mmCIF file of C-alpha atoms and ligand atoms in Angstrom:
data_model
loop_
_atom_site.group_PDB
_atom_site.id
_atom_site.type_symbol
_atom_site.label_atom_id
_atom_site.label_comp_id
_atom_site.label_asym_id
_atom_site.label_seq_id
_atom_site.Cartn_x
_atom_site.Cartn_y
_atom_site.Cartn_z
ATOM 1 C CA MET B 13 242.335 82.698 287.715
ATOM 2 C CA GLU B 14 245.891 81.432 287.246
ATOM 3 C CA ILE B 15 248.239 81.565 290.213
ATOM 4 C CA ALA B 16 252.006 81.683 289.761
ATOM 5 C CA ILE B 17 253.873 79.755 292.434
ATOM 6 C CA GLY B 18 257.557 79.457 293.288
ATOM 7 C CA SER B 19 259.897 78.473 296.089
ATOM 8 C CA ASP B 20 263.502 77.833 296.922
ATOM 9 C CA HIS B 21 264.720 74.491 298.318
ATOM 10 C CA ALA B 22 263.460 75.352 301.832
ATOM 11 C CA GLY B 23 259.967 75.989 300.502
ATOM 12 C CA TYR B 24 259.831 73.144 298.008
ATOM 13 C CA GLU B 25 257.871 70.657 300.133
ATOM 14 C CA LEU B 26 255.294 73.218 301.265
ATOM 15 C CA LYS B 27 254.980 74.425 297.665
ATOM 16 C CA ARG B 28 254.111 70.880 296.606
ATOM 17 C CA GLN B 29 251.381 70.743 299.276
ATOM 18 C CA ILE B 30 249.989 74.171 298.387
ATOM 19 C CA ILE B 31 249.866 73.242 294.684
ATOM 20 C CA GLU B 32 247.903 70.098 295.563
ATOM 21 C CA HIS B 33 245.544 72.177 297.734
ATOM 22 C CA LEU B 34 244.972 74.740 294.983
ATOM 23 C CA ILE B 35 244.342 72.078 292.339
ATOM 24 C CA GLN B 36 241.760 70.470 294.645
ATOM 25 C CA LYS B 37 240.046 73.860 294.894
ATOM 26 C CA GLY B 38 239.945 74.104 291.099
ATOM 27 C CA VAL B 39 242.525 76.894 290.956
ATOM 28 C CA GLU B 40 244.924 76.835 287.997
ATOM 29 C CA VAL B 41 248.562 76.924 289.057
ATOM 30 C CA LYS B 42 251.713 77.657 287.091
ATOM 31 C CA ASP B 43 254.810 76.337 288.862
ATOM 32 C CA PHE B 44 257.972 78.390 288.302
ATOM 33 C CA GLY B 45 260.191 76.062 290.389
ATOM 34 C CA SER B 46 262.324 75.154 292.156
ATOM 35 C CA TYR B 47 261.617 71.537 291.351
ATOM 36 C CA SER B 48 263.574 69.765 294.117
ATOM 37 C CA THR B 49 265.076 70.277 297.568
ATOM 38 C CA GLU B 50 268.504 70.872 296.045
ATOM 39 C CA ARG B 51 269.998 74.114 297.424
ATOM 40 C CA CYS B 52 269.165 77.122 295.230
ATOM 41 C CA ASP B 53 268.780 80.904 295.408
ATOM 42 C CA TYR B 54 265.412 82.377 296.434
ATOM 43 C CA PRO B 55 265.775 85.618 294.359
ATOM 44 C CA VAL B 56 265.526 83.546 291.161
ATOM 45 C CA TYR B 57 262.053 82.275 292.044
ATOM 46 C CA GLY B 58 260.913 85.535 293.635
ATOM 47 C CA TYR B 59 261.825 87.252 290.379
ATOM 48 C CA LYS B 60 260.183 84.682 288.067
ATOM 49 C CA VAL B 61 256.871 84.709 289.915
ATOM 50 C CA ALA B 62 256.888 88.494 290.332
ATOM 51 C CA LYS B 63 257.507 88.957 286.593
ATOM 52 C CA ALA B 64 254.644 86.589 285.733
ATOM 53 C CA VAL B 65 252.299 88.654 287.914
ATOM 54 C CA ALA B 66 253.596 92.092 286.881
ATOM 55 C CA SER B 67 253.303 91.187 283.180
ATOM 56 C CA GLY B 68 249.716 89.939 283.601
ATOM 57 C CA GLU B 69 250.638 86.367 282.656
ATOM 58 C CA CYS B 70 249.269 85.259 286.047
ATOM 59 C CA GLU B 71 246.755 87.064 288.232
ATOM 60 C CA LYS B 72 248.508 86.562 291.575
ATOM 61 C CA GLY B 73 251.586 84.831 292.954
ATOM 62 C CA ILE B 74 252.532 82.676 295.910
ATOM 63 C CA LEU B 75 256.149 82.380 297.052
ATOM 64 C CA ILE B 76 257.706 80.153 299.681
ATOM 65 C CA CYS B 77 261.168 80.110 301.211
ATOM 66 C CA GLY B 78 262.398 79.286 304.709
ATOM 67 C CA THR B 79 260.981 82.420 306.311
ATOM 68 C CA GLY B 80 259.174 84.019 303.361
ATOM 69 C CA VAL B 81 261.349 87.078 303.927
ATOM 70 C CA GLY B 82 264.080 86.814 301.292
ATOM 71 C CA ILE B 83 261.755 85.721 298.517
ATOM 72 C CA SER B 84 259.258 88.525 299.278
ATOM 73 C CA LEU B 85 262.054 91.108 299.313
ATOM 74 C CA ALA B 86 263.162 89.926 295.870
ATOM 75 C CA ALA B 87 259.585 89.993 294.510
ATOM 76 C CA ASN B 88 259.010 93.506 295.849
ATOM 77 C CA LYS B 89 261.879 94.807 293.703
ATOM 78 C CA VAL B 90 259.816 94.119 290.582
ATOM 79 C CA LYS B 91 257.748 97.120 289.547
ATOM 80 C CA GLY B 92 254.048 96.714 290.241
ATOM 81 C CA ILE B 93 254.521 93.995 292.851
ATOM 82 C CA ARG B 94 253.061 94.288 296.322
ATOM 83 C CA ALA B 95 254.263 91.175 298.111
ATOM 84 C CA VAL B 96 253.392 90.416 301.715
ATOM 85 C CA VAL B 97 254.888 87.782 303.970
ATOM 86 C CA CYS B 98 252.262 86.370 306.337
ATOM 87 C CA SER B 99 252.208 83.796 309.092
ATOM 88 C CA GLU B 100 248.555 84.236 310.079
ATOM 89 C CA PRO B 101 245.307 84.685 308.117
ATOM 90 C CA TYR B 102 244.270 88.105 309.483
ATOM 91 C CA SER B 103 247.147 90.009 307.891
ATOM 92 C CA ALA B 104 246.807 87.944 304.723
ATOM 93 C CA GLN B 105 243.151 88.933 304.379
ATOM 94 C CA LEU B 106 243.717 92.609 305.252
ATOM 95 C CA SER B 107 246.686 92.780 302.880
ATOM 96 C CA ARG B 108 244.237 92.026 300.067
ATOM 97 C CA ARG B 109 241.393 94.235 301.313
ATOM 98 C CA HIS B 110 243.498 97.321 302.109
ATOM 99 C CA ASN B 111 246.854 96.939 300.327
ATOM 100 C CA ASN B 112 245.792 95.052 297.196
ATOM 101 C CA THR B 113 248.712 92.658 297.539
ATOM 102 C CA ASN B 114 249.358 90.600 294.441
ATOM 103 C CA VAL B 115 251.957 88.205 295.875
ATOM 104 C CA LEU B 116 251.727 86.200 299.097
ATOM 105 C CA ALA B 117 254.922 84.867 300.673
ATOM 106 C CA LEU B 118 255.050 82.093 303.255
ATOM 107 C CA GLY B 119 257.826 80.753 305.452
ATOM 108 C CA ALA B 120 257.950 76.980 305.318
ATOM 109 C CA ARG B 121 260.076 76.981 308.496
ATOM 110 C CA VAL B 122 257.570 79.279 310.214
ATOM 111 C CA VAL B 123 254.092 77.926 309.450
ATOM 112 C CA GLY B 124 252.797 74.371 309.295
ATOM 113 C CA SER B 125 251.005 73.171 306.178
ATOM 114 C CA GLU B 126 247.487 73.434 307.725
ATOM 115 C CA LEU B 127 248.054 77.051 308.705
ATOM 116 C CA ALA B 128 249.670 77.774 305.345
ATOM 117 C CA ARG B 129 246.578 76.449 303.542
ATOM 118 C CA MET B 130 244.331 78.606 305.724
ATOM 119 C CA ILE B 131 246.459 81.696 304.990
ATOM 120 C CA VAL B 132 246.361 80.968 301.252
ATOM 121 C CA ASP B 133 242.558 80.520 301.297
ATOM 122 C CA CYS B 134 241.971 83.777 303.225
ATOM 123 C CA TRP B 135 244.296 85.656 300.914
ATOM 124 C CA LEU B 136 242.753 84.295 297.707
ATOM 125 C CA GLU B 137 239.161 84.837 298.848
ATOM 126 C CA ALA B 138 239.592 88.435 300.035
ATOM 127 C CA GLU B 139 238.842 91.256 297.597
ATOM 128 C CA TYR B 140 240.539 94.631 297.380
ATOM 129 C CA GLU B 141 238.176 97.315 298.741
ATOM 130 C CA GLY B 142 239.558 100.294 296.795
ATOM 131 C CA GLY B 143 238.082 103.621 297.957
ATOM 132 C CA ARG B 144 240.195 105.356 300.596
ATOM 133 C CA HIS B 145 242.932 102.739 300.205
ATOM 134 C CA GLN B 146 243.663 103.548 296.569
ATOM 135 C CA LYS B 147 245.353 106.860 297.358
ATOM 136 C CA ARG B 148 247.903 105.023 299.540
ATOM 137 C CA ILE B 149 248.522 102.346 296.911
ATOM 138 C CA ASP B 150 249.126 105.177 294.438
ATOM 139 C CA MET B 151 251.627 106.706 296.879
ATOM 140 C CA ILE B 152 253.518 103.414 297.026
ATOM 141 C CA ALA B 153 253.665 103.411 293.217
ATOM 142 C CA GLU B 154 254.988 106.979 293.323
ATOM 143 C CA ILE B 155 257.777 105.887 295.678
ATOM 144 C CA GLU B 156 258.544 103.015 293.287
ATOM 145 C CA ASN B 157 258.785 105.469 290.381
ATOM 146 C CA ASP B 158 260.812 107.978 292.417
ATOM 147 C CA GLU B 159 257.985 110.481 291.946
ATOM 148 C CA PHE B 160 256.828 110.796 295.544
ATOM 149 C CA ASP B 161 256.391 114.470 296.320
ATOM 150 C CA ILE B 162 255.764 115.155 300.011
HETATM 151 C C1 LIG N 3 267.606 79.230 302.915
HETATM 152 O O1 LIG N 3 268.384 78.575 303.845
HETATM 153 C C2 LIG N 3 266.926 80.438 303.554
HETATM 154 O O2 LIG N 3 267.855 81.424 303.817
HETATM 155 C C3 LIG N 3 265.825 80.943 302.645
HETATM 156 O O3 LIG N 3 264.926 79.920 302.382
HETATM 157 C C4 LIG N 3 264.983 82.082 303.195
HETATM 158 O O4 LIG N 3 264.491 81.787 304.470
HETATM 159 C C5 LIG N 3 265.541 83.424 303.094
HETATM 160 O O5 LIG N 3 264.901 84.444 303.428
#
């Protein structure tokens, strides 16, 4: 499994720690930047990671900005991306099991690094359950394609 990871300047330090954590777990990581704490624009990194996931280059993505909000909004504009911003493990796990999220966003100014690691672990370990949830995922895709007929 290869994980795409990206952050803006606000998320850079937490990104570094999450990369280290993932490498220790034996997870392959592809870092799409940013590569310093120099001020930059979160949509750039949200887009790069989302594209890597949507194209199949990477299986899942992790994004970090100050709140996780801006970078997840940017990622969710890429077709096929279901990005969730989480600040606790329960939603992270359920977002995989029920919503088949393929990008996790974290707020470096919201969660500490211990909690962030726990959220990442729960999210990566949880499996999508399919079944009754698939119909709703399909509906989201229909909205994305402007084909939602209700
Ligand atoms: C940068 O200051 C901050 O706005 C950004 O990291 C993020 O929190 C936006 O949603």
